[in-house]
């Protein structure tokens, strides 16, 4: 049986993900000519996803997230890894720069893999 918190998180995650993805498409596809509305919709998606985190933690009776240097560093490393992976994909698929795109994408993947020991730690 599915827990109520899991269902709420699933619904909020889908809504936030769709808003964010559609907003990014609106902002980044020049033919659509909808940059500003795309940024607004993407920001709304990010806001829904952030709300989802707080709602889930509240429903699961978990302590609030404590903002520390490690938390900020982990978030920044995740953003950097995602951006590197995305730039590598764009270089490969949009601008036909295969070698440099693959190399930058691999660096992004490696950076994202570094999040696992950073967040979970070693035993």
Short mmCIF file of N, CA and C in Angstrom, two decimals:
data_model
loop_
_atom_site.label_atom_id
_atom_site.label_comp_id
_atom_site.label_asym_id
_atom_site.label_seq_id
_atom_site.Cartn_x
_atom_site.Cartn_y
_atom_site.Cartn_z
N UNK A 1 0.84 -1.17 0.00
CA UNK A 1 0.00 0.00 0.00
C UNK A 1 0.89 1.24 0.00
N UNK A 2 0.52 2.21 -0.82
CA UNK A 2 1.31 3.44 -0.95
C UNK A 2 0.99 4.39 0.20
N UNK A 3 2.05 4.98 0.75
CA UNK A 3 1.86 5.95 1.81
C UNK A 3 1.36 7.25 1.22
N UNK A 4 0.60 8.00 2.03
CA UNK A 4 0.06 9.27 1.58
C UNK A 4 1.18 10.24 1.19
N UNK A 5 2.26 10.24 1.96
CA UNK A 5 3.37 11.15 1.66
C UNK A 5 4.01 10.83 0.32
N UNK A 6 4.13 9.55 -0.01
CA UNK A 6 4.70 9.15 -1.30
C UNK A 6 3.82 9.59 -2.45
N UNK A 7 2.50 9.49 -2.27
CA UNK A 7 1.57 9.90 -3.32
C UNK A 7 1.64 11.41 -3.54
N UNK A 8 1.66 12.17 -2.46
CA UNK A 8 1.73 13.63 -2.57
C UNK A 8 3.02 14.05 -3.25
N UNK A 9 4.13 13.42 -2.86
CA UNK A 9 5.41 13.74 -3.48
C UNK A 9 5.41 13.37 -4.96
N UNK A 10 4.79 12.26 -5.31
CA UNK A 10 4.72 11.86 -6.71
C UNK A 10 3.95 12.90 -7.52
N UNK A 11 2.82 13.34 -7.03
CA UNK A 11 2.00 14.33 -7.74
C UNK A 11 2.76 15.66 -7.87
N UNK A 12 3.31 16.15 -6.76
CA UNK A 12 4.05 17.41 -6.80
C UNK A 12 5.29 17.30 -7.70
N UNK A 13 5.96 16.15 -7.68
CA UNK A 13 7.13 15.95 -8.52
C UNK A 13 6.78 15.99 -10.00
N UNK A 14 5.68 15.36 -10.36
CA UNK A 14 5.25 15.36 -11.76
C UNK A 14 4.88 16.77 -12.20
N UNK A 15 4.10 17.48 -11.37
CA UNK A 15 3.70 18.85 -11.72
C UNK A 15 4.92 19.75 -11.84
N UNK A 16 5.81 19.70 -10.85
CA UNK A 16 7.01 20.53 -10.87
C UNK A 16 7.92 20.19 -12.04
N UNK A 17 8.09 18.90 -12.31
CA UNK A 17 8.95 18.48 -13.42
C UNK A 17 8.40 18.92 -14.76
N UNK A 18 7.09 18.81 -14.96
CA UNK A 18 6.49 19.23 -16.22
C UNK A 18 6.59 20.74 -16.39
N UNK A 19 6.29 21.50 -15.33
CA UNK A 19 6.42 22.95 -15.42
C UNK A 19 7.84 23.36 -15.74
N UNK A 20 8.81 22.73 -15.07
CA UNK A 20 10.21 23.08 -15.30
C UNK A 20 10.64 22.72 -16.72
N UNK A 21 10.30 21.52 -17.17
CA UNK A 21 10.71 21.08 -18.51
C UNK A 21 10.06 21.94 -19.59
N UNK A 22 8.78 22.22 -19.47
CA UNK A 22 8.11 23.05 -20.46
C UNK A 22 8.66 24.47 -20.45
N UNK A 23 8.94 24.98 -19.26
CA UNK A 23 9.54 26.32 -19.16
C UNK A 23 10.90 26.39 -19.82
N UNK A 24 11.71 25.36 -19.63
CA UNK A 24 13.02 25.35 -20.26
C UNK A 24 12.90 25.25 -21.79
N UNK A 25 11.95 24.46 -22.27
CA UNK A 25 11.72 24.38 -23.71
C UNK A 25 11.28 25.74 -24.25
N UNK A 26 10.36 26.40 -23.54
CA UNK A 26 9.89 27.71 -23.98
C UNK A 26 11.03 28.71 -24.02
N UNK A 27 11.91 28.64 -23.04
CA UNK A 27 13.00 29.62 -22.96
C UNK A 27 14.12 29.33 -23.95
N UNK A 28 14.36 28.07 -24.26
CA UNK A 28 15.55 27.71 -25.03
C UNK A 28 15.29 27.36 -26.49
N UNK A 29 14.05 27.21 -26.91
CA UNK A 29 13.76 26.95 -28.32
C UNK A 29 13.40 28.29 -28.97
N UNK A 30 14.32 28.82 -29.79
CA UNK A 30 14.10 30.17 -30.34
C UNK A 30 12.84 30.29 -31.20
N UNK A 31 12.45 29.20 -31.85
CA UNK A 31 11.27 29.26 -32.71
C UNK A 31 9.99 29.54 -31.92
N UNK A 32 9.96 29.21 -30.66
CA UNK A 32 8.78 29.43 -29.84
C UNK A 32 8.64 30.90 -29.45
N UNK A 33 9.75 31.62 -29.42
CA UNK A 33 9.76 33.04 -29.07
C UNK A 33 9.02 33.30 -27.75
N UNK A 34 9.38 32.54 -26.73
CA UNK A 34 8.71 32.66 -25.42
C UNK A 34 9.72 32.59 -24.29
N UNK A 35 10.79 33.38 -24.41
CA UNK A 35 11.86 33.29 -23.41
C UNK A 35 11.38 33.70 -22.02
N UNK A 36 10.79 34.89 -21.90
CA UNK A 36 10.39 35.38 -20.58
C UNK A 36 9.31 34.50 -19.95
N UNK A 37 8.23 34.15 -20.69
CA UNK A 37 7.26 33.23 -20.07
C UNK A 37 7.88 31.88 -19.72
N UNK A 38 8.87 31.45 -20.51
CA UNK A 38 9.54 30.18 -20.22
C UNK A 38 10.32 30.23 -18.93
N UNK A 39 11.02 31.34 -18.71
CA UNK A 39 11.76 31.49 -17.45
C UNK A 39 10.80 31.51 -16.27
N UNK A 40 9.67 32.20 -16.43
CA UNK A 40 8.68 32.26 -15.34
C UNK A 40 8.13 30.86 -15.06
N UNK A 41 7.80 30.12 -16.12
CA UNK A 41 7.25 28.77 -15.93
C UNK A 41 8.30 27.83 -15.34
N UNK A 42 9.54 27.94 -15.80
CA UNK A 42 10.61 27.12 -15.23
C UNK A 42 10.84 27.42 -13.76
N UNK A 43 10.79 28.71 -13.40
CA UNK A 43 10.95 29.09 -11.99
C UNK A 43 9.78 28.56 -11.16
N UNK A 44 8.58 28.57 -11.73
CA UNK A 44 7.43 28.02 -11.01
C UNK A 44 7.63 26.52 -10.78
N UNK A 45 8.18 25.82 -11.77
CA UNK A 45 8.46 24.40 -11.61
C UNK A 45 9.47 24.14 -10.50
N UNK A 46 10.53 24.95 -10.47
CA UNK A 46 11.53 24.80 -9.41
C UNK A 46 10.90 25.07 -8.04
N UNK A 47 10.03 26.08 -7.98
CA UNK A 47 9.36 26.39 -6.72
C UNK A 47 8.49 25.22 -6.25
N UNK A 48 7.74 24.62 -7.16
CA UNK A 48 6.91 23.46 -6.80
C UNK A 48 7.79 22.31 -6.31
N UNK A 49 8.94 22.09 -6.97
CA UNK A 49 9.84 21.01 -6.55
C UNK A 49 10.45 21.29 -5.17
N UNK A 50 10.76 22.56 -4.89
CA UNK A 50 11.27 22.89 -3.55
C UNK A 50 10.18 22.71 -2.49
N UNK A 51 8.97 23.13 -2.81
CA UNK A 51 7.85 22.92 -1.88
C UNK A 51 7.66 21.43 -1.62
N UNK A 52 7.83 20.62 -2.67
CA UNK A 52 7.68 19.18 -2.53
C UNK A 52 8.63 18.62 -1.47
N UNK A 53 9.85 19.11 -1.46
CA UNK A 53 10.84 18.63 -0.48
C UNK A 53 10.36 18.94 0.94
N UNK A 54 9.91 20.17 1.17
CA UNK A 54 9.48 20.55 2.51
C UNK A 54 8.21 19.82 2.92
N UNK A 55 7.28 19.63 1.99
CA UNK A 55 6.04 18.90 2.29
C UNK A 55 6.37 17.45 2.66
N UNK A 56 7.25 16.81 1.89
CA UNK A 56 7.60 15.42 2.17
C UNK A 56 8.26 15.30 3.54
N UNK A 57 9.20 16.19 3.84
CA UNK A 57 9.89 16.12 5.13
C UNK A 57 8.90 16.32 6.28
N UNK A 58 7.95 17.22 6.08
CA UNK A 58 6.94 17.47 7.13
C UNK A 58 6.04 16.25 7.30
N UNK A 59 5.60 15.64 6.19
CA UNK A 59 4.70 14.48 6.28
C UNK A 59 5.41 13.26 6.85
N UNK A 60 6.72 13.16 6.66
CA UNK A 60 7.49 12.03 7.18
C UNK A 60 8.03 12.32 8.59
N UNK A 61 7.69 13.47 9.15
CA UNK A 61 8.14 13.89 10.48
C UNK A 61 9.67 13.90 10.59
N UNK A 62 10.31 14.40 9.54
CA UNK A 62 11.77 14.52 9.55
C UNK A 62 12.14 15.93 9.99
N UNK A 63 13.34 16.06 10.53
CA UNK A 63 13.83 17.37 10.94
C UNK A 63 14.00 18.25 9.71
N UNK A 64 13.87 19.57 9.90
CA UNK A 64 14.12 20.48 8.77
C UNK A 64 15.57 20.35 8.28
N UNK A 65 15.77 20.71 7.05
CA UNK A 65 17.12 20.65 6.47
C UNK A 65 17.97 21.73 7.14
N UNK A 66 19.12 21.33 7.65
CA UNK A 66 20.04 22.28 8.26
C UNK A 66 21.01 22.76 7.19
N UNK A 67 21.02 24.06 6.98
CA UNK A 67 21.89 24.63 5.96
C UNK A 67 23.27 24.80 6.58
N UNK A 68 24.24 24.11 5.97
CA UNK A 68 25.62 24.19 6.42
C UNK A 68 26.51 24.37 5.19
N UNK A 69 27.78 24.51 5.43
CA UNK A 69 28.73 24.62 4.32
C UNK A 69 28.71 23.38 3.44
N UNK A 70 28.58 22.21 4.06
CA UNK A 70 28.53 20.95 3.30
C UNK A 70 27.28 20.89 2.43
N UNK A 71 26.15 21.33 2.97
CA UNK A 71 24.91 21.32 2.19
C UNK A 71 25.01 22.24 0.98
N UNK A 72 25.52 23.44 1.20
CA UNK A 72 25.67 24.40 0.10
C UNK A 72 26.67 23.87 -0.93
N UNK A 73 27.78 23.31 -0.46
CA UNK A 73 28.76 22.73 -1.38
C UNK A 73 28.20 21.58 -2.19
N UNK A 74 27.40 20.73 -1.55
CA UNK A 74 26.79 19.60 -2.25
C UNK A 74 25.84 20.09 -3.33
N UNK A 75 25.03 21.07 -3.00
CA UNK A 75 24.09 21.63 -3.99
C UNK A 75 24.85 22.26 -5.14
N UNK A 76 25.87 23.04 -4.85
CA UNK A 76 26.65 23.68 -5.91
C UNK A 76 27.36 22.65 -6.79
N UNK A 77 27.86 21.59 -6.17
CA UNK A 77 28.51 20.53 -6.96
C UNK A 77 27.50 19.83 -7.86
N UNK A 78 26.29 19.61 -7.36
CA UNK A 78 25.24 19.01 -8.18
C UNK A 78 24.85 19.89 -9.35
N UNK A 79 24.74 21.19 -9.09
CA UNK A 79 24.42 22.13 -10.18
C UNK A 79 25.53 22.14 -11.21
N UNK A 80 26.79 22.18 -10.76
CA UNK A 80 27.92 22.19 -11.69
C UNK A 80 27.95 20.92 -12.53
N UNK A 81 27.73 19.77 -11.90
CA UNK A 81 27.73 18.51 -12.64
C UNK A 81 26.62 18.44 -13.67
N UNK A 82 25.42 18.89 -13.29
CA UNK A 82 24.30 18.89 -14.22
C UNK A 82 24.55 19.84 -15.39
N UNK A 83 25.12 21.00 -15.10
CA UNK A 83 25.43 21.94 -16.18
C UNK A 83 26.50 21.40 -17.11
N UNK A 84 27.52 20.78 -16.56
CA UNK A 84 28.57 20.19 -17.40
C UNK A 84 28.00 19.09 -18.29
N UNK A 85 27.17 18.24 -17.72
CA UNK A 85 26.56 17.17 -18.50
C UNK A 85 25.68 17.76 -19.60
N UNK A 86 24.91 18.78 -19.28
CA UNK A 86 24.04 19.42 -20.26
C UNK A 86 24.82 20.11 -21.36
N UNK A 87 25.89 20.80 -21.00
CA UNK A 87 26.73 21.46 -22.01
C UNK A 87 27.36 20.42 -22.92
N UNK A 88 27.82 19.32 -22.34
CA UNK A 88 28.39 18.25 -23.16
C UNK A 88 27.37 17.68 -24.13
N UNK A 89 26.14 17.49 -23.67
CA UNK A 89 25.09 16.99 -24.55
C UNK A 89 24.78 17.99 -25.66
N UNK A 90 24.72 19.28 -25.32
CA UNK A 90 24.45 20.30 -26.34
C UNK A 90 25.58 20.36 -27.36
N UNK A 91 26.80 20.30 -26.89
CA UNK A 91 27.93 20.33 -27.82
C UNK A 91 27.87 19.15 -28.78
N UNK A 92 27.49 18.00 -28.27
CA UNK A 92 27.45 16.79 -29.10
C UNK A 92 26.26 16.80 -30.05
N UNK A 93 25.07 17.10 -29.53
CA UNK A 93 23.86 16.91 -30.31
C UNK A 93 23.43 18.14 -31.10
N UNK A 94 23.73 19.34 -30.62
CA UNK A 94 23.26 20.54 -31.29
C UNK A 94 24.34 21.16 -32.16
N UNK A 95 25.55 21.26 -31.63
CA UNK A 95 26.61 21.96 -32.34
C UNK A 95 27.62 21.02 -32.99
N UNK A 96 27.38 19.73 -32.97
CA UNK A 96 28.20 18.72 -33.66
C UNK A 96 29.68 18.76 -33.28
N UNK A 97 29.97 19.04 -32.05
CA UNK A 97 31.34 18.98 -31.53
C UNK A 97 31.47 17.72 -30.69
N UNK A 98 31.62 16.57 -31.37
CA UNK A 98 31.54 15.27 -30.69
C UNK A 98 32.59 15.08 -29.61
N UNK A 99 33.84 15.26 -29.95
CA UNK A 99 34.93 14.92 -29.01
C UNK A 99 34.84 15.79 -27.75
N UNK A 100 34.82 17.10 -27.92
CA UNK A 100 34.78 17.98 -26.74
C UNK A 100 33.47 17.80 -25.97
N UNK A 101 32.36 17.57 -26.69
CA UNK A 101 31.08 17.35 -26.03
C UNK A 101 31.08 16.11 -25.17
N UNK A 102 31.64 15.03 -25.71
CA UNK A 102 31.71 13.78 -24.95
C UNK A 102 32.61 13.95 -23.73
N UNK A 103 33.74 14.63 -23.91
CA UNK A 103 34.66 14.83 -22.78
C UNK A 103 34.02 15.68 -21.68
N UNK A 104 33.36 16.77 -22.05
CA UNK A 104 32.72 17.62 -21.05
C UNK A 104 31.57 16.86 -20.39
N UNK A 105 30.81 16.09 -21.17
CA UNK A 105 29.73 15.28 -20.60
C UNK A 105 30.24 14.25 -19.61
N UNK A 106 31.36 13.61 -19.93
CA UNK A 106 31.95 12.65 -19.00
C UNK A 106 32.42 13.31 -17.72
N UNK A 107 32.99 14.50 -17.83
CA UNK A 107 33.39 15.23 -16.63
C UNK A 107 32.15 15.52 -15.78
N UNK A 108 31.05 15.91 -16.42
CA UNK A 108 29.80 16.15 -15.69
C UNK A 108 29.30 14.91 -14.98
N UNK A 109 29.39 13.76 -15.65
CA UNK A 109 28.96 12.50 -15.03
C UNK A 109 29.84 12.17 -13.83
N UNK A 110 31.14 12.37 -13.98
CA UNK A 110 32.07 12.09 -12.87
C UNK A 110 31.77 13.01 -11.69
N UNK A 111 31.51 14.29 -11.97
CA UNK A 111 31.18 15.23 -10.90
C UNK A 111 29.89 14.79 -10.20
N UNK A 112 28.89 14.36 -10.97
CA UNK A 112 27.64 13.90 -10.36
C UNK A 112 27.86 12.63 -9.54
N UNK A 113 28.72 11.75 -10.01
CA UNK A 113 29.02 10.54 -9.23
C UNK A 113 29.72 10.87 -7.92
N UNK A 114 30.47 11.97 -7.89
CA UNK A 114 31.14 12.38 -6.65
C UNK A 114 30.16 12.80 -5.57
N UNK A 115 28.92 13.10 -5.99
CA UNK A 115 27.90 13.47 -4.99
C UNK A 115 27.55 12.32 -4.06
N UNK A 116 27.64 11.09 -4.57
CA UNK A 116 27.24 9.95 -3.75
C UNK A 116 28.11 9.82 -2.50
N UNK A 117 29.42 9.75 -2.63
CA UNK A 117 30.21 9.66 -1.37
C UNK A 117 30.16 10.95 -0.56
N UNK A 118 29.98 12.08 -1.23
CA UNK A 118 29.91 13.35 -0.49
C UNK A 118 28.65 13.39 0.38
N UNK A 119 27.53 12.96 -0.17
CA UNK A 119 26.28 13.01 0.58
C UNK A 119 26.15 11.85 1.57
N UNK A 120 26.56 10.65 1.17
CA UNK A 120 26.39 9.46 2.01
C UNK A 120 27.59 9.16 2.89
N UNK A 121 28.78 9.54 2.42
CA UNK A 121 29.99 9.25 3.17
C UNK A 121 30.50 7.84 2.89
N UNK A 122 31.67 7.55 3.42
CA UNK A 122 32.28 6.24 3.27
C UNK A 122 32.19 5.46 4.58
N UNK A 123 32.20 4.13 4.48
CA UNK A 123 32.21 3.30 5.69
C UNK A 123 33.55 2.65 5.83
#
